[in-house]
Short mmCIF file of C-alpha atoms and ligand atoms in Angstrom, two decimals:
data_model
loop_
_atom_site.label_atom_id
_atom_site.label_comp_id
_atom_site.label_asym_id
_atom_site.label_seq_id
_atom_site.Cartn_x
_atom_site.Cartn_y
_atom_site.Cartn_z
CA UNK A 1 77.75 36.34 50.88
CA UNK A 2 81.09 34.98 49.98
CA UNK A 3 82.09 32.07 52.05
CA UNK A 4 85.83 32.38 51.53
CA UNK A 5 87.80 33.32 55.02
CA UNK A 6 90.93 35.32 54.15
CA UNK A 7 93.84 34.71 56.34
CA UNK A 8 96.03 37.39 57.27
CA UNK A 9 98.98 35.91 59.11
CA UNK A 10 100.22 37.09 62.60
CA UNK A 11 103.73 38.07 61.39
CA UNK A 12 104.62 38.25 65.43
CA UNK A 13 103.15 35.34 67.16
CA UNK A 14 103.34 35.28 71.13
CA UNK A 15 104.97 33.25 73.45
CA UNK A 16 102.38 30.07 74.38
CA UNK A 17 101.61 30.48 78.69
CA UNK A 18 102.99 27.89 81.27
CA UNK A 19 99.65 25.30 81.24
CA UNK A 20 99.84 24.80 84.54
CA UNK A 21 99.11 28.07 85.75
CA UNK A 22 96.10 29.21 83.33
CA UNK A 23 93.75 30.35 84.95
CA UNK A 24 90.40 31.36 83.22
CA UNK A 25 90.03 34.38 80.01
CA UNK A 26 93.44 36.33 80.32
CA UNK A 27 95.50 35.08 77.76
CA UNK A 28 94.38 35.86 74.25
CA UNK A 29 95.93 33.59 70.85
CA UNK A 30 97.51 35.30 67.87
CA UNK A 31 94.84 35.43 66.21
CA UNK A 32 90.96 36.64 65.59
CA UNK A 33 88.08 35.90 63.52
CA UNK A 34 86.19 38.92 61.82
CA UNK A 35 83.22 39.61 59.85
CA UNK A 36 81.32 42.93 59.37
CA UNK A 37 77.43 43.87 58.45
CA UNK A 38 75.90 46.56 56.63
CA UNK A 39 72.13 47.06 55.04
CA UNK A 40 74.02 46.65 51.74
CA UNK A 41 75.78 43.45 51.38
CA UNK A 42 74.57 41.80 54.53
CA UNK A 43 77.71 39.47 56.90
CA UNK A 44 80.48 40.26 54.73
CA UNK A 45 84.22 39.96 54.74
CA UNK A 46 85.05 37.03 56.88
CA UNK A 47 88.32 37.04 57.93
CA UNK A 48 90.89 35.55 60.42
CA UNK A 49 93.42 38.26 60.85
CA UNK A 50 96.39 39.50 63.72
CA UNK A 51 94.81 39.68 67.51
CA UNK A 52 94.89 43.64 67.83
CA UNK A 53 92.68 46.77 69.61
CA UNK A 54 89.48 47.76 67.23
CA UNK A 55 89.62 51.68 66.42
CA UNK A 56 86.29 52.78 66.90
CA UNK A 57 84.07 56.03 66.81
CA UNK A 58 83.43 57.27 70.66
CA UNK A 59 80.06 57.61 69.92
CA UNK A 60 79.63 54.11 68.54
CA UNK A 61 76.30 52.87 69.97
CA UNK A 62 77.09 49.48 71.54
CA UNK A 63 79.50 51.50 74.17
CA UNK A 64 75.93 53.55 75.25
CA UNK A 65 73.45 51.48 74.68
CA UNK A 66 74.80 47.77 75.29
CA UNK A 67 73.34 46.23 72.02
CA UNK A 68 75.99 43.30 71.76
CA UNK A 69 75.62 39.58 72.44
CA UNK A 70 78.00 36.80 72.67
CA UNK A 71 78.59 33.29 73.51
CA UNK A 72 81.00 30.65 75.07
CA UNK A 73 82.26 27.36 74.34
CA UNK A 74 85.77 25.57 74.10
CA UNK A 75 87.76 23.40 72.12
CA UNK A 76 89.44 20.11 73.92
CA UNK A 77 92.64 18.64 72.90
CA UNK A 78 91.38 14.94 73.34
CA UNK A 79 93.89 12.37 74.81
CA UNK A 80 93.89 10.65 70.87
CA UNK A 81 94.94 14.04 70.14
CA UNK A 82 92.40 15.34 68.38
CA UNK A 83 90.78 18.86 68.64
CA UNK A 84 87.16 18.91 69.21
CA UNK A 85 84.48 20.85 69.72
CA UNK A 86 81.06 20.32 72.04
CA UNK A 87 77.75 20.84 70.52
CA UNK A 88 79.03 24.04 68.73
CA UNK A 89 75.97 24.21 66.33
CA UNK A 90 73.67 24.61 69.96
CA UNK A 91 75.60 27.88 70.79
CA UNK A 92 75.58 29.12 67.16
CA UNK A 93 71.52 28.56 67.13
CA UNK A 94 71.64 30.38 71.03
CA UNK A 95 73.40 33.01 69.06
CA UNK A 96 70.67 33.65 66.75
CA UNK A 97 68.43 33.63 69.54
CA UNK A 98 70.10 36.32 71.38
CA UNK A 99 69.87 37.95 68.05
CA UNK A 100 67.07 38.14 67.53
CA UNK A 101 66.44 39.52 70.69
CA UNK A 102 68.86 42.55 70.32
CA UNK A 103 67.55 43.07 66.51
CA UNK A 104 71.01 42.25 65.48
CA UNK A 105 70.93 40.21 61.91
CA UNK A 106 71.15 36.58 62.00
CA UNK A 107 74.20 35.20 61.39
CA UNK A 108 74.03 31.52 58.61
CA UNK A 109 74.81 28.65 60.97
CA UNK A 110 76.32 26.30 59.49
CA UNK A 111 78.95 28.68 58.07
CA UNK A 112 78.95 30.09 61.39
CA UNK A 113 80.78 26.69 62.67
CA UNK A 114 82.60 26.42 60.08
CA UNK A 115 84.37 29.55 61.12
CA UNK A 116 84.95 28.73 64.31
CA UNK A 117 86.32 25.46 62.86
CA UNK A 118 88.40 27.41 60.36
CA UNK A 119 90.13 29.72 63.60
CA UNK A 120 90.80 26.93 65.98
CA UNK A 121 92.45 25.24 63.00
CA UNK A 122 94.54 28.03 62.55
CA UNK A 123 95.51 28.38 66.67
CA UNK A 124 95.15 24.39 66.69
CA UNK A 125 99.04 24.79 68.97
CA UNK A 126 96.79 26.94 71.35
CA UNK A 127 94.79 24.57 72.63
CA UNK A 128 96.01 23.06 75.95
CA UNK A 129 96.53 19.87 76.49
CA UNK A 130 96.96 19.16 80.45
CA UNK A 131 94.02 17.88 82.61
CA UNK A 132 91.07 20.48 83.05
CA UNK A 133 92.49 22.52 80.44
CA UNK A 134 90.80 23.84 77.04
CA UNK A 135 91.05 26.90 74.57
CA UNK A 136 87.46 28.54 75.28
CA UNK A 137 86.02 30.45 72.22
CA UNK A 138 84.27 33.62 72.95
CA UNK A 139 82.04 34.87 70.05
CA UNK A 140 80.59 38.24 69.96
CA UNK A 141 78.80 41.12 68.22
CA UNK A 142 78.70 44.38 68.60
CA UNK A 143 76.29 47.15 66.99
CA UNK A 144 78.92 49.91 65.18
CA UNK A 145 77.12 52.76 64.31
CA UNK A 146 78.43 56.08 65.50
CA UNK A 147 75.29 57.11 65.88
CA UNK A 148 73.79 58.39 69.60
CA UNK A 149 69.19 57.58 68.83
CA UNK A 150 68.41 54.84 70.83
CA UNK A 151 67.69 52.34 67.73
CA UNK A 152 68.90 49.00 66.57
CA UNK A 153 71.89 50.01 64.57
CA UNK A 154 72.38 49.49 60.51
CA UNK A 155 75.93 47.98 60.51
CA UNK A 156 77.53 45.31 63.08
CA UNK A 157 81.01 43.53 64.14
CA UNK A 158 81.13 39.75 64.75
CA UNK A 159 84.53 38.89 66.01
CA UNK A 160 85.61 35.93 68.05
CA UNK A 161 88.45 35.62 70.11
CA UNK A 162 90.28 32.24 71.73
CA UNK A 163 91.53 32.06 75.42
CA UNK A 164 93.63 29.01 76.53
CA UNK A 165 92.05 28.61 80.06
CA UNK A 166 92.19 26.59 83.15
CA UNK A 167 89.45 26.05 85.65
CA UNK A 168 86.78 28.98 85.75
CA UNK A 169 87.12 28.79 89.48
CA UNK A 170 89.81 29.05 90.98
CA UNK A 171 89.04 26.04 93.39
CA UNK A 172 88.36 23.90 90.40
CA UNK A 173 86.04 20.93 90.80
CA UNK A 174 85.70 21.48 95.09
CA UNK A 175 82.19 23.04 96.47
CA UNK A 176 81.71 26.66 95.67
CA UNK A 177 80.12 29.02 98.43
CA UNK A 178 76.88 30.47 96.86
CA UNK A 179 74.84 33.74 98.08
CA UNK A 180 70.97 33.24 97.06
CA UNK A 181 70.14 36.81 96.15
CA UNK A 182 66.89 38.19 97.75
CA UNK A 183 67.42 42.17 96.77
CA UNK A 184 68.60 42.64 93.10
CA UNK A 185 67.00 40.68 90.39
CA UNK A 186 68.98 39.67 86.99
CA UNK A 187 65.59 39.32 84.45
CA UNK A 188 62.16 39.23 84.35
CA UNK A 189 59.86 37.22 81.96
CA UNK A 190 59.04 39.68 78.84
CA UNK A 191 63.28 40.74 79.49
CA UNK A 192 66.82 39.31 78.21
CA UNK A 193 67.27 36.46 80.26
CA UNK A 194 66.89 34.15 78.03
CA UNK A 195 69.40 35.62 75.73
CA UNK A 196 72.84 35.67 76.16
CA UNK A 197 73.21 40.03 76.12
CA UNK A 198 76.15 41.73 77.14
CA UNK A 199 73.42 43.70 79.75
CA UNK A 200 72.25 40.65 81.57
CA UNK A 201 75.65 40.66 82.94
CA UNK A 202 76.36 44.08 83.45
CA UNK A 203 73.10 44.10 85.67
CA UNK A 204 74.48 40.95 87.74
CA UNK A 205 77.74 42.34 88.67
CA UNK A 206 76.68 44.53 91.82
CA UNK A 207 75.02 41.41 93.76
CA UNK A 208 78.03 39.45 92.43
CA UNK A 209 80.14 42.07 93.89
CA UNK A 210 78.42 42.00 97.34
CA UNK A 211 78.55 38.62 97.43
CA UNK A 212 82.44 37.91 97.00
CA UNK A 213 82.53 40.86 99.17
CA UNK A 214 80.89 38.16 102.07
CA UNK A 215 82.88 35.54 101.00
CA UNK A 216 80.77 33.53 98.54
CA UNK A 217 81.71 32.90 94.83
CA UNK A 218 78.75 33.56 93.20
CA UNK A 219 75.13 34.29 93.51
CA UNK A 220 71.90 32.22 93.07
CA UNK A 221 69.12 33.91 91.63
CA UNK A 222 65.38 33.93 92.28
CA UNK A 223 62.52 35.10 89.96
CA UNK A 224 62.57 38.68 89.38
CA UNK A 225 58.91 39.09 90.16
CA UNK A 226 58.22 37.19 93.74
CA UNK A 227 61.47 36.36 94.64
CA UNK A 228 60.40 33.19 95.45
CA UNK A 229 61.44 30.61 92.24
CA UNK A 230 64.79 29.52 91.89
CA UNK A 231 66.32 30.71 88.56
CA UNK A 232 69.84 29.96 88.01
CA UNK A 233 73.62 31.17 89.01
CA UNK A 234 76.04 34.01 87.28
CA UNK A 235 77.57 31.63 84.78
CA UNK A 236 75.57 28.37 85.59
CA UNK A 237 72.21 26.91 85.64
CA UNK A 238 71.41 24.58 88.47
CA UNK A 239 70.51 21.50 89.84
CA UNK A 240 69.44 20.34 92.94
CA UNK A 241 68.51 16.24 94.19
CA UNK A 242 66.02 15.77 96.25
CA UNK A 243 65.53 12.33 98.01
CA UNK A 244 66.62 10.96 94.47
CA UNK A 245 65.12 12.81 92.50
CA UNK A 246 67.52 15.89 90.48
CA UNK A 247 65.63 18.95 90.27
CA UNK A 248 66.34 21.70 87.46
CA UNK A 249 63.91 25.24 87.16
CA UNK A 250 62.06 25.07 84.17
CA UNK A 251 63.30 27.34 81.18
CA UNK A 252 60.71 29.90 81.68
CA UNK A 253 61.80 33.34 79.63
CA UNK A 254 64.36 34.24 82.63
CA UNK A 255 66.57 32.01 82.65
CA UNK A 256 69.64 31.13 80.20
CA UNK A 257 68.88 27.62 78.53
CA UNK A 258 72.53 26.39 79.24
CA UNK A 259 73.99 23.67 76.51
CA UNK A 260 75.52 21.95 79.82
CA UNK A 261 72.10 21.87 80.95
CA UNK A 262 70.66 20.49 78.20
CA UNK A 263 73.36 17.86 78.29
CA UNK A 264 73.43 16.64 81.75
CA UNK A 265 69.50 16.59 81.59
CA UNK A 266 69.77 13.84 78.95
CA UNK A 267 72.92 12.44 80.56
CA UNK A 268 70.86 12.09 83.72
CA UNK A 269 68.21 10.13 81.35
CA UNK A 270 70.31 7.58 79.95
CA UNK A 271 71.21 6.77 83.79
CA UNK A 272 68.29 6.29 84.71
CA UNK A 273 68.27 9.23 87.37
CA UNK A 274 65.15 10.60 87.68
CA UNK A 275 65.30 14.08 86.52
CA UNK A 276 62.60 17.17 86.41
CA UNK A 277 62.46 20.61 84.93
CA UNK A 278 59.81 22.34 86.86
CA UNK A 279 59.73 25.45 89.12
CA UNK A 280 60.94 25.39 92.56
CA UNK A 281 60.92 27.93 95.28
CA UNK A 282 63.56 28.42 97.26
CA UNK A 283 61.56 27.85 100.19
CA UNK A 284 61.38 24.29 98.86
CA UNK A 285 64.78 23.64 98.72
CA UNK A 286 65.03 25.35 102.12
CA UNK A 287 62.60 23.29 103.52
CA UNK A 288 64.28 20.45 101.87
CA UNK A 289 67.98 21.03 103.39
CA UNK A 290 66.23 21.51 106.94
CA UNK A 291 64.85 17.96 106.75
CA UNK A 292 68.04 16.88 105.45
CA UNK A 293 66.61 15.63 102.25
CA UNK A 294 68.63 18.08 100.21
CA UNK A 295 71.09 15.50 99.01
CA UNK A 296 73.65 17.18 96.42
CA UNK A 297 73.51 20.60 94.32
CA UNK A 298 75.52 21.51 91.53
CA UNK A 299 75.53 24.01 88.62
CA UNK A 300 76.22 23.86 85.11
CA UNK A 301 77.98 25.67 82.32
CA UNK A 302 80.82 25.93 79.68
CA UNK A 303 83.59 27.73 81.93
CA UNK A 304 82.25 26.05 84.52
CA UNK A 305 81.54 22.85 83.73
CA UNK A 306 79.60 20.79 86.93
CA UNK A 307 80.53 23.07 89.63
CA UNK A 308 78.97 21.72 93.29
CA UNK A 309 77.43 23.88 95.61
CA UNK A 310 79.08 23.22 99.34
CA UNK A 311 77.22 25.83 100.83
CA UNK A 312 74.19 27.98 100.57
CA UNK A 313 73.75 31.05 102.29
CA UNK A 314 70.01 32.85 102.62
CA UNK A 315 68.38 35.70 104.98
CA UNK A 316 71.47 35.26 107.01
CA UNK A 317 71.57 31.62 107.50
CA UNK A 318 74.01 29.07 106.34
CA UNK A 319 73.19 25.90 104.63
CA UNK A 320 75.93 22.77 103.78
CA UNK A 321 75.19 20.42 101.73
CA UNK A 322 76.82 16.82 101.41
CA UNK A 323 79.11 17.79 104.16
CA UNK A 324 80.81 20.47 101.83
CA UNK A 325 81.72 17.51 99.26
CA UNK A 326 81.16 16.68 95.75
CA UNK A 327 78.50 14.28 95.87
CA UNK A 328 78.21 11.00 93.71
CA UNK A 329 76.09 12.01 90.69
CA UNK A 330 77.99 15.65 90.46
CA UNK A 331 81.19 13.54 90.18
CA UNK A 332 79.56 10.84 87.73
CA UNK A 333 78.23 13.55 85.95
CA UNK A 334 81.48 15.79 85.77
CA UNK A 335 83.82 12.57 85.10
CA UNK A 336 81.18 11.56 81.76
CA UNK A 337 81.14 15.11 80.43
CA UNK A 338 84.49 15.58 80.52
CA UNK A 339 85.20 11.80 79.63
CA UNK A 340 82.98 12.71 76.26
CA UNK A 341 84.58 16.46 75.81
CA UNK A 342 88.17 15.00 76.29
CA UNK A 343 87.98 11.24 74.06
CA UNK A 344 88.26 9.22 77.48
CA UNK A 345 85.04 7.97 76.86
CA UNK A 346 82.35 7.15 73.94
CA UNK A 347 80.11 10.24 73.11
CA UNK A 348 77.07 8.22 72.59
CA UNK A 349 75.22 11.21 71.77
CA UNK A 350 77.01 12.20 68.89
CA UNK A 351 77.85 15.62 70.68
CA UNK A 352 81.54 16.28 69.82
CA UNK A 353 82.72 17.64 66.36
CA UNK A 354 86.18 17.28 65.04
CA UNK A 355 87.69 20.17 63.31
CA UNK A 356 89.56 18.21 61.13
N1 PLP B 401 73.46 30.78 82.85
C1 PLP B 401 74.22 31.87 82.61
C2 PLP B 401 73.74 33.18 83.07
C3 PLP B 401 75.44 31.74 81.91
O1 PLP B 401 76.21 32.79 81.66
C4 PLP B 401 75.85 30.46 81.48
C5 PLP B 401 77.09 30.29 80.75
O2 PLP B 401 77.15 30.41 79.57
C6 PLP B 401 75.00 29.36 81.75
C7 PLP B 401 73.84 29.56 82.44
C8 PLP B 401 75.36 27.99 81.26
O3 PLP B 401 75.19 27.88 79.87
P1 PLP B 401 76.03 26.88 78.99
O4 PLP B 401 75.88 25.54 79.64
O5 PLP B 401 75.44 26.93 77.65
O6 PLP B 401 77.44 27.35 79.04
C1 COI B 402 80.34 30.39 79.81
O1 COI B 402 80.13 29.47 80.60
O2 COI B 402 80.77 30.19 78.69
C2 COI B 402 80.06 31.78 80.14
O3 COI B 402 79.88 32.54 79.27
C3 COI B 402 80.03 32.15 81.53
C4 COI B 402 80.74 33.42 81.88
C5 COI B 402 82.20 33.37 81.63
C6 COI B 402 80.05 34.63 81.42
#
């Protein structure tokens, strides 16, 4: 394929937004990333060209049949100001995983990143640079065929777009209210939910809906099978501690493996936390905040970062935890990721990537 990007310059760039009122995926830079597929010549035509509408066929499959798949991450401006990236290559490689998964064509990762690099050089004045801020990068494909069989489709649209954003809730770091789901189900082993598909969210938003509806931000789900193993959140996986010990569910087929998760797993490791992926009911964890043992739970992810739970709600019942606060290892983990992400601290792993 050829690796040269063309640029096509936005001749009308927009006005930047106030920082201090982002708030999360509503306001789009000037401009986009673009390559197309076909049987023929394979990913071809990478270009960074104007942020505009696509013109497509109404009977274009992706719009009936959902075969898409996308990804998050952001770029930090880092107080040495710098513009960096976290673990990009992770979400490029969960990209090919989804994929695969979807029978979409596997994109080359390492040129991949390096147009991802190549855009947020070119909107390097979008990214934000107050506190909590960060431009967050949302790759996607799309299947393109106007074609209405149910089969994987012969040409494809990878595109990715930048958002300057501010926290993905809009309580930022304080507790979040969460509904543990014991009705709708978001996978099953042998399903999606290990791949990042545009369907695994179009599935969630009814429970999602019901729960804001009651007050709580998002949902927690459990296995789709039993209903008995914790899983993970809408945009977050989770952790729980347990008289010192931090609990994750094992990655078993259902459940998203979040980079965040991967992350704070061996963050929790190099402070000597103890810290186990295994499964765990929710009758556990019950049983666990009734004896008062459940001692802080948080969830992870991109948008949201470590996001603590203040308050579980299940079969009618109400659960706080750490008195509705952010307890002491969400905080130490929250203030190292973002210490990494943002230059405040050394990134001992070797997670963050310049794009310079
Ligand atoms: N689980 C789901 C369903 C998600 O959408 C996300 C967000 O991407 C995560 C977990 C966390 O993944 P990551 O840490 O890679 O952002
Ligand atoms: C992310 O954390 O990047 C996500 O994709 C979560 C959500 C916005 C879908």
């Amino acid at each position: 394929m050829n690796y040269n990007i063309r640029i096509e310059k936005n001749k009308n760039p927009k006005q930047k937004p106030d920082e201090s009122k982002l708030s999360f995926g509503k306001v789009f830079t000037d401009h986009m990333f673009v390559m197309d597929y076909n049987q023929t010549d394979g990913w071809n035509d990478p270009r960074i060209v104007p942020y505009g509408p696509l013109s497509m066929d109404p009977s274009t499959c992706v719009f009936h049949y959902g075969q898409g798949i996308f990804e998050g991450l952001k770029a930090y401006h880092t107080v040495n100001d710098k513009i960096v990236l976290f673990r990009p290559e992770k979400n490029i490689q969960r990209m090919n995983i989804s994929n695969e998964r979807l029978c979409i064509p596997k994109l080359d990762e390492d040129f991949t990143v390096e147009a991802l690099k190549e855009l947020v050089r070119v909107e390097r004045d979008w990214v934000p640079k107050s506190e909590g801020t960060s431009l967050y990068i949302r790759p996607f494909i799309i299947a393109t065929d106007p074609f209405l069989g149910v089969h994987p489709a012969h040409t494809y649209k990878f595109i990715i777009i930048l958002s300057p954003s501010g926290a993905y809730y809009p309580g930022g770091i304080n507790p979040v209210k969460i509904y543990v789901e014991d009705q709708y189900v978001r996978a099953v082993r042998g399903g999606t939910g290990y791949a990042k598909t545009m369907a695994n969210y179009a599935i969630s938003l009814k429970a999602q809906d019901e729960a804001e509806k009651k007050g709580y931000v998002q949902v927690l789900w459990l296995d789709g099978v039993e209903k008995k193993y914790i899983e993970e959140v809408g945009a977050m996986n989770v952790f729980f501690k347990i008289k010192g010990e931090v609990i994750t569910p094992a990655l078993t087929g259902s459940i998203l493996p979040g980079i965040t998760r991967d992350s704070v797993i061996a963050m929790l490791k190099k402070l000597n936390i103890p810290v186990t992926e295994r499964k765990i009911t929710i009758d556990e964890l019950i049983q666990a905040a009734n004896d008062g043992d459940l001692e802080e739970a948080f969830g992870t992810g991109t948008a949201a970062v470590i996001s603590p739970m203040g308050e579980l709600s299940f079969k009618g019942k109400s659960y706080s935890i750490n008195d509705n606060k952010i307890g002491p290892v969400s905080q130490k983990l929250y203030d190292s990721l973002t210490g990494i992400q943002y230059g405040k601290i050394e990134d001992p792993f070797n997670w963050i990537t310049s794009i310079d």
